Amino acid sequence: MAIIVDKSTRVLVQGMTGRAGTFYTDQAMRYTPTYVAGVRPGRGGTKHLGLPVFHGVAEAIAETGANASFVSVPATHAAAAMIEAIEAGIGTIVCITERVPQQDMGRVKQALRGTDTVLIGPNSQGILTPGQCKIGVMPTRDATPGGVGIASRSASLTSEVLASCSRAGLGQSTTVGIGGDTLHGIGFVGCLERFRKDPDTECVVLIGEIGGREEEEAADYLAATDYGKPVIALVVGRHAPPGRRMGHAGTLSVFGLETAEQKIERLREAGVVIARDASDVVDSVTATLETA
Amino acid sequence: MLLSEFKSKELLAQYGVRVPPARLARSVEEAEAACAHLDARKYVVKAQIAAGGRALAGGVRFAATPSGVADEARRLLGSSLVTEQTGPEGEKVTTVSVEAALDLESQAYLAFARDPESGAPLLLAAAEGGVEFEERARADSDLVRTLVVEHDDDAARAEVANLLSGLGIDGAAAVDQVFAAHLAFVSADMTLLEINPFARVAGGGWLAVDGKVALDASALFRHPEFEALATDPGVFLRDAEAQKNNINLVTLTGNIGVVVNGAGLGLATNDMLVDAGGRPANFMDIRTTASSFDIAKGVELLLEVPEVKAILLNVHGGGMTVCDTVAEGVAFAYSRADRRPPVIARLAGQNAPWGLQILKDRKVPVEVFDTMPDAVARVVELTGGAR
């Protein structure tokens, strides 16, 4: 078991024939044998990287039984690609594209309403279930199967934490990059809900940072739930200069708590174990699992 | 992409938001001459800087006569304003706006941003705006009312009218102004539109006395005009230069130059540095699209700062940014540099051994550590910051 993706996931790639799409698909296919199709309007009927290419997502699903889409499409067309996949009824979308305009993400989120599609990203490194399925651009060399579930806002810190977990003999059930943008798909709460139900996940690591509401929503959810598994969190940006990222309204409470310390306090109050810094995560996980 | 107040209000006016008559001036003479074009009994001179918190820093000054306007412009032009949003060096004032000062009967607060949950435009409104609005809003979370306003239709207008009425703002004119702002927010791909104060003036009507707009830099591809609108970067020049090279840089005031890939790892690195008693000279996030030449430019920008005594190179190579690309960039910058402060390096992940080999082969003065805490401890020791 794992969450969202496993060895039965059948992946199609939107934007596979582009330069970046070709490179990342090739890398991911080496790890995951269940890539089944590419989608590129105008290139239907051809083959690329040994996979059949289709004009559209609906056609690719009908022909190959794909249930997940890897979106590697430039920012100008990324929203349209995601909306096409949502309307075709795909189960999971992973979008790695950086700099999708907020207005376009507003349309994507509108299209998601009332559907069962899980969106990961955009501006995400993707999702990885070690030994089973990779949809995204993360390195896999240091990943090992195991019981630590990771949900993260940062690609580089996920790599860092994952590598140190594996070195300490702590494998991972699934790692989810929820993406670095203000407007994104699945959040910490969605990941926590799924990790809770996953028998393979023994504990969950949340990697958060300043800005946004993800951490406090996770804290509210955990405070109201008998979660049953240990949760460890690292929140970075404790010493970031205040107020330099945005104008006034960024500091208003509807957009989230102001400082990393405030987020840490809320998580701690909800029973989360706090890792002091990036090098402290493994010790926190080990200590927590021993006492659990 | 933050716009200055003047540009913000000019843009808002294009969509029907009412703003006071104003003129831009770059010199004392221009400021005085501007008065002749304004139908006003008194004037206000406003420093045009990108950072917020301007009024509290003395950047908004009133004058009764054109010669008074000239005096205030003389005081502001060329000075640096230090607000809670600038660095300690402040932001230099190169332009002022001269406006008709109006008699305000009431001052509300109005803003649009994207609702993180639905992605739709979110209206934020409060009965009392003004200079210390943020502090009051932080202290009292009930001060600001919010409403998702997806489209401009009869139902949405009724909801907005109802919300405004609850704040003591009545009448169709105010609702019209909210929807003019909504149109601007959506049409111009804004990420933030703030009107504070949204004021009722003597003689009737609501208008935007002060306005601040942030445009979505990701939407540049469909708004080529954004480039010209974006504000004079002032003290953020170095940061803007890095941005052109796919590097997010925030200049700080310490003596440790920090080179890191990824925003999360960048924040984590600075946290560890400060915890260990070190003083970072910057925050850096090498974006995944950066080439080795971009990275060289980023490192050069750090080497130009005389206070920088050492560079901490902390990279976790991933699927998109690999260690050898970053090492190439550092080596290239050092090969051209007049000054070669020591590099304390911790490279992990994709192609880490190649990266270290490149640094050694290219004679970069490097000391290598396996873990972040060890590298951080060493760089703090070198820069004299340890407690």
XYZ file of C-alpha atoms in Angstrom:
679
model
C 0.000 0.000 0.000
C 0.894 3.634 -0.294
C -1.099 6.755 -0.982
C -2.412 8.076 -4.327
C 0.012 6.161 -6.590
C 1.354 2.591 -6.506
C 2.464 -0.129 -8.909
C -1.002 -0.375 -10.473
C -1.062 3.314 -11.473
C -1.092 3.760 -15.255
C 0.482 7.055 -16.273
C 0.041 9.228 -19.353
C 2.205 12.288 -19.985
C 0.802 15.583 -21.286
C 3.589 17.446 -23.046
C 5.741 14.334 -23.426
C 7.177 15.252 -26.814
C 8.756 18.541 -25.731
C 12.416 18.741 -24.743
C 11.789 18.833 -20.980
C 8.879 16.411 -21.287
C 11.017 13.890 -23.154
C 13.835 14.115 -20.597
C 11.635 13.807 -17.513
C 9.422 11.083 -19.003
C 12.499 9.065 -19.917
C 13.849 9.415 -16.364
C 10.508 8.511 -14.764
C 9.943 5.518 -17.101
C 13.228 4.007 -15.983
C 11.821 3.912 -12.458
C 8.177 3.176 -13.237
C 7.295 0.615 -15.918
C 3.611 1.595 -15.994
C 3.850 4.677 -18.222
C 1.362 3.903 -20.967
C 0.815 6.927 -23.225
C 1.730 10.430 -24.281
C -0.638 13.248 -25.237
C 0.251 15.941 -27.721
C -2.402 17.672 -29.837
C -1.512 17.210 -33.513
C 0.828 14.289 -32.905
C -1.785 11.556 -32.365
C -0.996 8.228 -33.974
C 2.777 8.576 -33.618
C 5.091 6.960 -31.064
C 7.492 8.642 -28.666
C 9.860 6.913 -26.216
C 8.179 3.708 -27.336
C 4.756 4.852 -26.131
C 1.673 5.615 -28.248
C 0.918 9.337 -28.589
C -2.702 10.593 -28.646
C -4.305 13.920 -29.630
C -6.209 14.201 -26.373
C -6.442 12.878 -22.822
C -9.921 11.282 -23.207
C -8.745 9.252 -26.175
C -5.578 8.176 -24.347
C -7.615 7.022 -21.344
C -10.034 5.078 -23.558
C -7.224 3.323 -25.420
C -4.769 2.624 -22.581
C -6.700 2.699 -19.304
C -4.455 5.466 -17.959
C -5.612 6.783 -14.564
C -2.936 9.399 -13.812
C -1.465 12.282 -15.798
C 1.992 13.806 -15.566
C 1.653 17.394 -16.824
C 4.909 18.788 -18.199
C 3.464 21.605 -20.291
C 4.744 25.220 -20.475
C 3.036 27.712 -18.145
C 1.125 29.302 -21.025
C -0.828 26.077 -21.619
C -0.533 24.228 -18.313
C -3.977 25.214 -17.012
C -5.681 24.106 -20.232
C -3.865 20.764 -20.005
C -4.963 20.240 -16.392
C -8.564 21.179 -17.210
C -8.588 18.752 -20.144
C -7.410 15.937 -17.862
C -10.006 16.835 -15.189
C -12.815 16.869 -17.750
C -11.642 13.491 -19.089
C -12.154 12.097 -15.583
C -8.555 11.244 -14.740
C -7.869 10.099 -11.164
C -4.617 11.928 -10.431
C -2.838 14.893 -12.022
C 0.756 15.825 -11.207
C 1.808 19.233 -12.557
C 5.484 20.199 -12.324
C 5.131 23.454 -14.290
C 6.466 26.574 -12.560
C 4.823 29.992 -12.811
C 1.268 29.116 -13.762
C -0.671 32.414 -13.448
C -2.969 32.633 -10.412
C -5.981 33.435 -12.573
C -5.416 30.235 -14.561
C -5.184 28.243 -11.337
C -8.509 29.795 -10.326
C -10.021 28.189 -13.431
C -8.335 24.853 -12.685
C -9.694 24.854 -9.144
C -13.146 25.671 -10.476
C -12.899 22.689 -12.841
C -11.844 20.453 -9.929
C -14.940 21.259 -7.878
C -17.278 18.283 -7.584
C -14.836 15.839 -9.207
C -12.783 13.049 -7.636
C -9.565 14.105 -9.366
C -6.584 14.629 -7.070
C -4.335 17.463 -8.253
C -0.717 17.548 -7.068
C 0.994 20.866 -7.777
C 1.621 22.902 -9.829
C 5.249 23.856 -9.173
C 5.704 20.476 -7.495
C 8.478 17.925 -7.765
C 5.703 15.321 -7.936
C 4.818 12.176 -6.050
C 6.954 9.122 -5.361
C 6.052 5.752 -3.895
C 9.513 4.176 -3.613
C 9.907 0.980 -5.571
C 6.478 1.392 -7.187
C 5.680 4.643 -8.923
C 7.300 7.999 -9.664
C 5.371 10.807 -11.306
C 7.587 13.877 -11.250
C 11.157 15.032 -11.387
C 12.608 14.090 -8.002
C 15.820 12.077 -7.654
C 15.138 8.451 -6.690
C 18.613 7.155 -5.859
C 18.210 7.748 -2.120
C 14.578 6.573 -1.882
C 13.757 3.282 -0.127
C 10.380 1.657 0.611
C 9.236 1.907 4.229
C 6.889 3.517 6.714
C 7.582 7.268 6.673
C 5.022 9.330 4.760
C 6.269 12.760 3.656
C 4.200 15.753 2.555
C 6.223 18.813 1.620
C 6.095 22.319 0.179
C 9.739 22.178 -0.886
C 11.463 19.892 -3.412
C 15.026 20.474 -2.213
C 14.163 19.908 1.452
C 12.236 16.742 0.579
C 15.359 15.347 -1.107
C 17.392 16.331 1.938
C 15.001 14.737 4.447
C 14.409 11.639 2.318
C 18.139 10.990 1.926
C 18.791 11.332 5.645
C 15.812 9.060 6.449
C 17.107 6.354 4.105
C 20.626 6.637 5.562
C 19.149 6.010 8.995
C 17.256 2.950 7.741
C 13.879 4.735 7.621
C 12.181 3.967 4.303
C 9.279 5.962 2.878
C 5.700 4.957 2.040
C 4.962 7.881 -0.284
C 6.394 11.405 -0.638
C 4.085 14.128 -1.935
C 5.281 17.548 -3.110
C 2.216 19.747 -2.662
C 3.929 22.540 -4.627
C 5.338 25.942 -3.851
C 2.551 28.136 -5.251
C -0.168 29.961 -3.322
C -2.866 28.218 -5.338
C -2.372 24.476 -5.565
C -4.211 21.177 -5.444
C -3.896 18.710 -2.563
C -2.609 20.193 0.705
C -1.221 18.858 3.959
C -4.685 17.916 5.232
C -5.474 15.851 2.122
C -2.153 14.031 2.522
C -2.684 13.490 6.262
C -6.147 11.989 5.671
C -4.738 9.510 3.176
C -1.642 8.628 5.221
C -3.911 7.931 8.190
C -5.784 5.244 6.242
C -2.644 3.719 4.736
C -1.515 0.662 6.753
C 2.059 0.974 5.431
C 2.521 4.489 6.807
C 3.781 4.445 10.410
C 4.392 8.151 10.826
C 4.097 11.351 8.790
C 6.652 14.114 8.229
C 5.319 17.538 7.183
C 7.809 19.965 5.653
C 6.377 23.465 5.774
C 7.560 27.046 5.510
C 6.502 30.662 5.982
C 3.494 31.961 4.021
C 0.129 30.391 3.336
C -2.274 28.484 5.565
C -1.178 24.861 5.037
C 0.468 24.445 8.448
C -2.352 25.926 10.486
C -4.950 23.920 8.577
C -2.931 20.781 9.315
C -2.784 21.814 12.987
C -6.548 22.398 13.100
C -7.196 19.018 11.462
C -4.855 17.156 13.831
C -6.241 18.915 16.899
C -9.739 17.773 15.926
C -8.766 14.199 14.984
C -7.611 11.178 16.934
C -4.914 10.703 14.331
C -3.393 7.491 15.679
C 0.049 7.973 14.105
C 2.915 10.251 15.086
C 3.313 13.444 13.027
C 6.646 15.270 12.852
C 6.970 18.736 11.312
C 9.782 20.934 10.098
C 8.780 24.546 9.400
C 11.518 26.666 7.847
C 11.859 30.434 7.544
C 12.139 31.229 11.282
C 14.733 33.885 10.467
C 13.319 35.128 7.158
C 13.052 38.920 6.923
C 9.454 39.926 7.695
C 7.208 41.571 5.147
C 9.626 41.404 2.219
C 7.690 38.934 0.119
C 4.471 40.818 -0.492
C 2.593 44.020 0.181
C 0.274 44.621 3.126
C -2.486 42.096 2.656
C -0.022 39.230 2.832
C 0.119 39.799 6.550
C -3.625 39.618 7.083
C -4.785 36.529 8.913
C -6.908 35.189 6.052
C -3.626 34.523 4.259
C -2.103 32.625 7.136
C -0.103 33.125 10.289
C 2.653 35.658 9.999
C 5.753 33.836 11.196
C 7.231 30.346 11.177
C 7.274 30.441 14.992
C 3.500 30.977 15.084
C 2.978 28.006 12.783
C 5.323 25.875 14.894
C 3.408 26.795 18.034
C 0.066 25.862 16.466
C 1.415 22.505 15.307
C 2.991 21.809 18.693
C -0.309 22.559 20.424
C -1.948 20.006 18.104
C 0.453 17.316 19.322
C 2.956 17.462 16.456
C 6.624 16.756 17.197
C 8.715 19.700 15.972
C 12.087 19.171 14.292
C 14.275 22.162 15.102
C 16.073 22.204 11.746
C 16.628 20.119 8.633
C 19.337 18.014 10.269
C 17.081 17.196 13.223
C 14.231 15.483 11.323
C 15.626 11.955 11.437
C 16.366 12.108 15.175
C 12.849 13.411 15.780
C 11.327 10.587 13.721
C 13.451 7.919 15.421
C 12.729 9.210 18.910
C 9.009 9.473 18.152
C 8.753 5.953 16.731
C 10.607 4.512 19.739
C 8.206 6.058 22.222
C 5.087 5.367 20.121
C 5.506 42.761 -9.277
C 4.540 45.637 -7.042
C 3.487 48.897 -8.669
C 4.042 52.292 -7.134
C 0.985 54.038 -5.773
C 0.779 56.377 -8.773
C 0.996 53.547 -11.324
C -1.432 51.481 -9.269
C -4.061 54.201 -9.268
C -3.466 55.029 -12.926
C -4.105 51.388 -13.783
C -7.172 51.163 -11.535
C -8.617 54.314 -13.111
C -8.532 52.604 -16.518
C -11.130 50.174 -15.188
C -13.392 52.821 -13.693
C -12.053 53.085 -10.150
C -12.298 56.748 -9.079
C -9.024 58.269 -7.893
C -8.090 61.830 -6.815
C -6.473 64.096 -9.429
C -2.696 63.667 -9.239
C 0.540 64.487 -11.063
C 3.915 62.788 -10.925
C 7.049 64.878 -10.253
C 10.746 63.999 -10.345
C 12.003 67.410 -9.238
C 11.040 70.201 -6.848
C 10.158 72.434 -9.827
C 7.898 69.772 -11.349
C 6.177 69.298 -8.008
C 5.430 73.019 -7.648
C 4.292 73.291 -11.271
C 1.980 70.294 -10.816
C -0.225 72.360 -8.502
C -1.365 74.556 -11.384
C -2.937 71.492 -13.004
C -4.785 70.362 -9.896
C -8.101 71.850 -8.855
C -7.417 71.802 -5.138
C -7.574 73.924 -2.011
C -4.741 71.980 -0.407
C -2.260 69.351 -1.501
C -0.585 66.140 -0.448
C 2.907 65.086 -1.558
C 3.503 61.317 -1.547
C 6.817 59.479 -1.943
C 6.547 56.813 -4.666
C 8.278 53.757 -3.278
C 7.462 50.067 -3.692
C 7.503 49.153 -0.008
C 4.491 49.567 2.244
C 4.403 51.391 5.567
C 5.182 54.676 3.847
C 2.939 57.020 5.798
C 4.366 56.012 9.180
C 7.870 56.661 7.835
C 6.987 60.253 6.904
C 6.511 59.605 3.199
C 3.135 61.366 2.981
C 3.159 65.140 3.583
C 0.469 67.802 3.395
C 0.882 71.364 2.100
C -1.496 74.327 1.807
C 0.247 76.165 -1.043
C 2.346 75.396 -4.135
C 5.466 76.713 -2.354
C 4.647 74.414 0.563
C 4.451 71.551 -1.953
C 7.915 72.517 -3.207
C 9.284 72.421 0.364
C 7.845 68.964 1.034
C 9.080 67.649 -2.341
C 12.571 68.969 -1.497
C 12.452 67.067 1.779
C 11.391 63.789 0.148
C 13.235 63.655 -3.202
C 16.624 61.982 -2.847
C 15.959 60.839 0.712
C 15.675 57.208 1.773
C 12.584 55.982 3.570
C 12.988 53.161 6.046
C 9.718 51.290 6.594
C 8.951 47.920 8.150
C 9.022 46.442 4.639
C 12.349 47.854 3.415
C 15.761 46.726 4.541
C 17.555 48.910 7.110
C 19.102 50.914 4.272
C 15.620 51.972 3.186
C 14.304 52.760 -0.271
C 15.382 55.887 -2.141
C 12.692 58.342 -3.247
C 13.173 59.392 -6.869
C 9.599 60.410 -7.604
C 6.744 62.021 -5.725
C 3.079 62.285 -6.543
C 1.315 65.589 -5.959
C -2.380 65.123 -5.297
C -5.387 67.196 -4.413
C -5.950 66.633 -0.682
C -9.611 65.878 -0.181
C -11.860 66.181 2.837
C -12.533 62.583 3.797
C -15.801 61.863 5.611
C -15.000 58.233 6.260
C -12.151 55.866 5.480
C -12.732 52.164 4.803
C -10.439 49.373 3.640
C -10.941 47.368 0.458
C -8.822 44.683 -1.167
C -8.947 41.806 -3.614
C -6.678 38.769 -3.561
C -7.141 35.154 -4.653
C -8.961 32.912 -2.197
C -6.436 30.133 -1.435
C -9.278 27.614 -1.135
C -11.389 28.243 -4.250
C -8.865 30.178 -6.353
C -11.574 32.796 -7.029
C -11.221 36.555 -6.351
C -11.710 37.242 -2.649
C -13.011 40.617 -1.485
C -11.660 41.860 1.841
C -13.344 44.860 3.424
C -13.246 46.683 6.724
C -15.179 49.688 8.021
C -12.116 51.573 9.182
C -8.986 51.787 7.036
C -6.110 54.156 7.496
C -2.404 54.070 8.217
C -2.307 51.659 11.123
C -4.855 49.323 9.590
C -2.604 46.245 9.484
C -1.821 46.376 13.169
C -5.476 46.676 14.063
C -6.371 43.838 11.665
C -3.734 41.613 13.242
C -5.031 42.365 16.725
C -8.684 41.873 15.810
C -9.360 39.050 13.346
C -13.039 40.044 13.097
C -12.168 43.437 11.656
C -11.918 42.218 8.068
C -14.950 40.730 6.297
C -14.360 38.463 3.317
C -16.485 37.363 0.387
C -15.652 35.270 -2.670
C -16.702 37.297 -5.738
C -16.406 35.079 -8.762
C -18.349 37.091 -11.364
C -20.024 40.450 -11.752
C -23.734 39.615 -11.782
C -26.897 40.662 -9.936
C -26.505 38.013 -7.250
C -22.890 38.995 -6.535
C -23.836 42.696 -6.468
C -26.537 41.990 -3.918
C -24.072 40.057 -1.734
C -21.478 42.833 -1.944
C -24.110 45.496 -1.154
C -25.116 43.446 1.870
C -21.539 43.079 3.084
C -20.807 46.800 2.630
C -24.023 47.748 4.365
C -22.915 45.702 7.375
C -19.846 47.927 7.492
C -21.913 51.096 7.329
C -21.139 51.683 3.648
C -24.369 52.244 1.785
C -25.360 53.100 -1.747
C -24.954 51.870 -5.307
C -21.895 54.084 -5.910
C -19.767 52.103 -3.455
C -20.890 48.779 -4.977
C -20.008 50.117 -8.440
C -16.520 50.960 -7.180
C -16.056 47.460 -5.752
C -16.934 45.930 -9.113
C -14.681 48.357 -10.982
C -11.885 47.108 -8.729
C -12.970 43.498 -9.385
C -12.788 44.114 -13.132
C -9.284 45.572 -12.769
C -8.157 42.677 -10.555
C -9.293 40.046 -13.048
C -8.500 41.830 -16.333
C -4.983 42.863 -15.370
C -4.004 39.550 -13.723
C -3.419 41.111 -10.318
C -2.416 39.024 -7.309
C -3.223 41.827 -4.896
C -5.270 44.999 -5.165
C -5.492 47.111 -2.065
C -7.362 50.380 -1.587
C -6.636 51.999 1.752
C -8.307 54.230 2.401
C -11.390 53.627 0.301
C -12.852 56.964 1.242
C -16.080 58.900 1.037
C -15.386 62.494 0.171
C -17.308 65.602 1.085
C -19.806 66.219 -1.673
C -20.433 62.519 -2.179
C -18.935 59.448 -3.762
C -16.323 56.874 -2.877
C -12.831 56.844 -4.251
C -9.419 55.215 -3.921
C -7.272 57.740 -2.052
C -4.357 55.308 -1.837
C -3.921 52.146 -3.856
C -1.446 49.340 -4.153
C -1.359 46.739 -6.886
C 0.748 43.616 -7.315
C 0.713 42.137 -10.805
C 1.194 38.421 -11.409
C 4.721 38.069 -12.834
C 3.682 34.641 -14.137
C 1.145 36.325 -16.431
C 3.778 38.482 -18.188
C 3.405 36.369 -21.308
C -0.058 37.814 -21.979
C 0.680 41.323 -20.627
C 3.839 42.639 -22.297
C 2.895 46.069 -20.900
C 3.659 44.861 -17.339
C 7.386 45.286 -17.879
C 7.051 49.051 -18.254
C 4.612 49.352 -15.339
C 6.703 47.523 -12.759
C 8.172 49.879 -10.288
C 11.653 51.306 -10.179
C 13.387 48.646 -8.103
C 15.386 51.104 -5.969
C 17.420 49.289 -3.318
C 16.208 45.962 -4.641
C 18.367 46.420 -7.766
C 20.660 43.497 -6.925
C 17.683 41.260 -6.260
C 16.073 42.274 -9.549
C 19.302 41.543 -11.420
C 19.393 38.029 -9.921
C 15.753 37.515 -10.864
C 16.686 38.016 -14.534
C 19.077 35.097 -14.072
C 16.515 32.669 -12.653
C 17.662 33.216 -9.087
C 15.476 34.443 -6.242
C 17.696 36.666 -4.122
C 16.872 38.725 -1.049
C 19.712 40.944 0.118
C 20.239 40.973 3.894
C 22.909 42.694 5.963
C 25.259 39.927 7.186
C 28.693 38.721 6.091
C 28.022 35.145 4.894
C 27.120 34.825 1.215
C 24.664 31.945 0.862
C 24.326 29.885 -2.332
C 21.498 27.328 -2.156
C 19.123 25.563 -4.555
C 15.428 25.607 -3.696
C 13.431 28.001 -1.539
C 12.842 25.478 1.256
C 16.492 24.511 1.560
C 17.415 28.220 1.349
C 15.149 29.095 4.280
C 16.390 26.030 6.204
C 20.015 27.043 5.631
C 19.494 30.595 6.879
C 17.629 29.269 9.933
C 20.588 27.041 10.805
C 23.078 29.867 10.209
C 21.285 32.327 12.464
C 20.718 29.648 15.143
C 24.476 29.022 15.116
C 25.205 32.736 15.574
C 26.022 33.482 11.926
C 24.796 36.435 9.872
C 23.636 35.616 6.309
C 24.247 38.349 3.709
C 21.365 37.075 1.632
C 18.663 34.504 1.045
C 19.128 32.596 -2.221
C 16.965 30.147 -4.132
C 18.494 28.949 -7.389
C 15.421 28.180 -9.476
C 15.298 24.908 -11.382
C 15.498 26.757 -14.690
C 18.884 28.385 -13.884
C 21.893 27.498 -16.056
C 25.483 27.474 -14.788
C 25.894 30.989 -16.237
C 22.867 32.202 -14.295
C 24.406 30.749 -11.150
C 27.754 32.425 -11.933
C 25.912 35.752 -12.125
C 24.230 35.085 -8.780
C 27.578 34.319 -7.128
C 29.141 37.437 -8.698
C 26.399 39.564 -7.142
C 27.421 38.189 -3.729
C 31.154 38.676 -4.325
C 30.483 42.342 -5.156
C 29.360 42.916 -1.569
C 32.500 43.906 0.362
C 31.051 42.701 3.675
C 30.858 39.106 2.421
C 33.715 37.245 4.150
C 32.863 33.688 3.107
C 30.442 31.779 0.894
C 28.345 28.908 2.198
C 27.520 26.594 -0.704
C 24.721 24.231 0.293
C 23.244 22.180 -2.535
C 21.055 19.120 -2.621
C 21.122 18.050 -6.247
C 17.689 17.025 -7.501
C 16.132 15.934 -10.751
C 16.254 19.469 -12.174
C 19.183 21.249 -10.509
C 22.212 18.937 -10.312
C 25.336 19.631 -8.234
C 27.768 19.904 -11.154
C 25.707 22.713 -12.740
C 25.916 24.731 -9.516
C 29.648 23.970 -9.085
C 30.286 25.103 -12.673
C 28.591 28.399 -11.889
C 30.597 28.974 -8.722
C 33.873 28.060 -10.460
C 33.098 30.394 -13.338
C 32.333 33.320 -11.030
C 35.545 32.690 -9.051
C 37.656 32.505 -12.212
C 36.642 36.108 -12.996
C 36.557 37.514 -9.458
C 38.941 40.091 -7.936
C 38.136 38.792 -4.502
C 38.076 35.095 -3.609
C 36.612 34.576 -0.127
C 36.652 30.939 1.092
C 33.847 28.634 -0.020
C 32.463 26.270 2.601
C 30.714 23.555 0.620
C 28.206 20.847 1.417
C 27.047 19.078 -1.727
C 24.640 16.133 -1.613
C 22.285 14.321 -3.974
C 22.526 14.184 -7.750
C 26.125 14.429 -9.097
C 27.636 15.615 -5.796
C 31.071 13.997 -6.412
C 31.288 15.661 -9.859
C 30.443 18.996 -8.341
C 33.206 18.723 -5.734
C 35.682 17.608 -8.406
C 34.873 20.684 -10.501
C 35.450 23.034 -7.538
C 38.845 21.436 -6.779
C 39.995 21.230 -10.406
C 39.141 24.874 -10.967
C 41.091 25.984 -7.865
C 38.140 27.405 -5.993
C 39.295 27.955 -2.366
C 36.939 25.319 -1.014
C 36.557 23.435 2.250
C 34.216 20.461 2.015
C 31.877 19.117 4.707
C 29.516 16.145 4.635
C 26.694 17.575 6.715
C 24.858 20.879 6.935
C 25.562 21.421 10.668
C 29.320 20.923 10.147
C 29.445 23.299 7.180
C 27.364 25.879 9.048
C 29.573 25.660 12.152
C 32.711 26.182 10.048
C 31.413 29.191 8.121
C 30.205 30.829 11.335
C 33.636 30.259 12.877
C 35.334 31.823 9.825
C 33.133 34.911 9.830
C 33.515 35.622 13.521
C 29.857 35.306 14.338
C 29.993 32.421 16.804
C 28.737 33.194 20.261
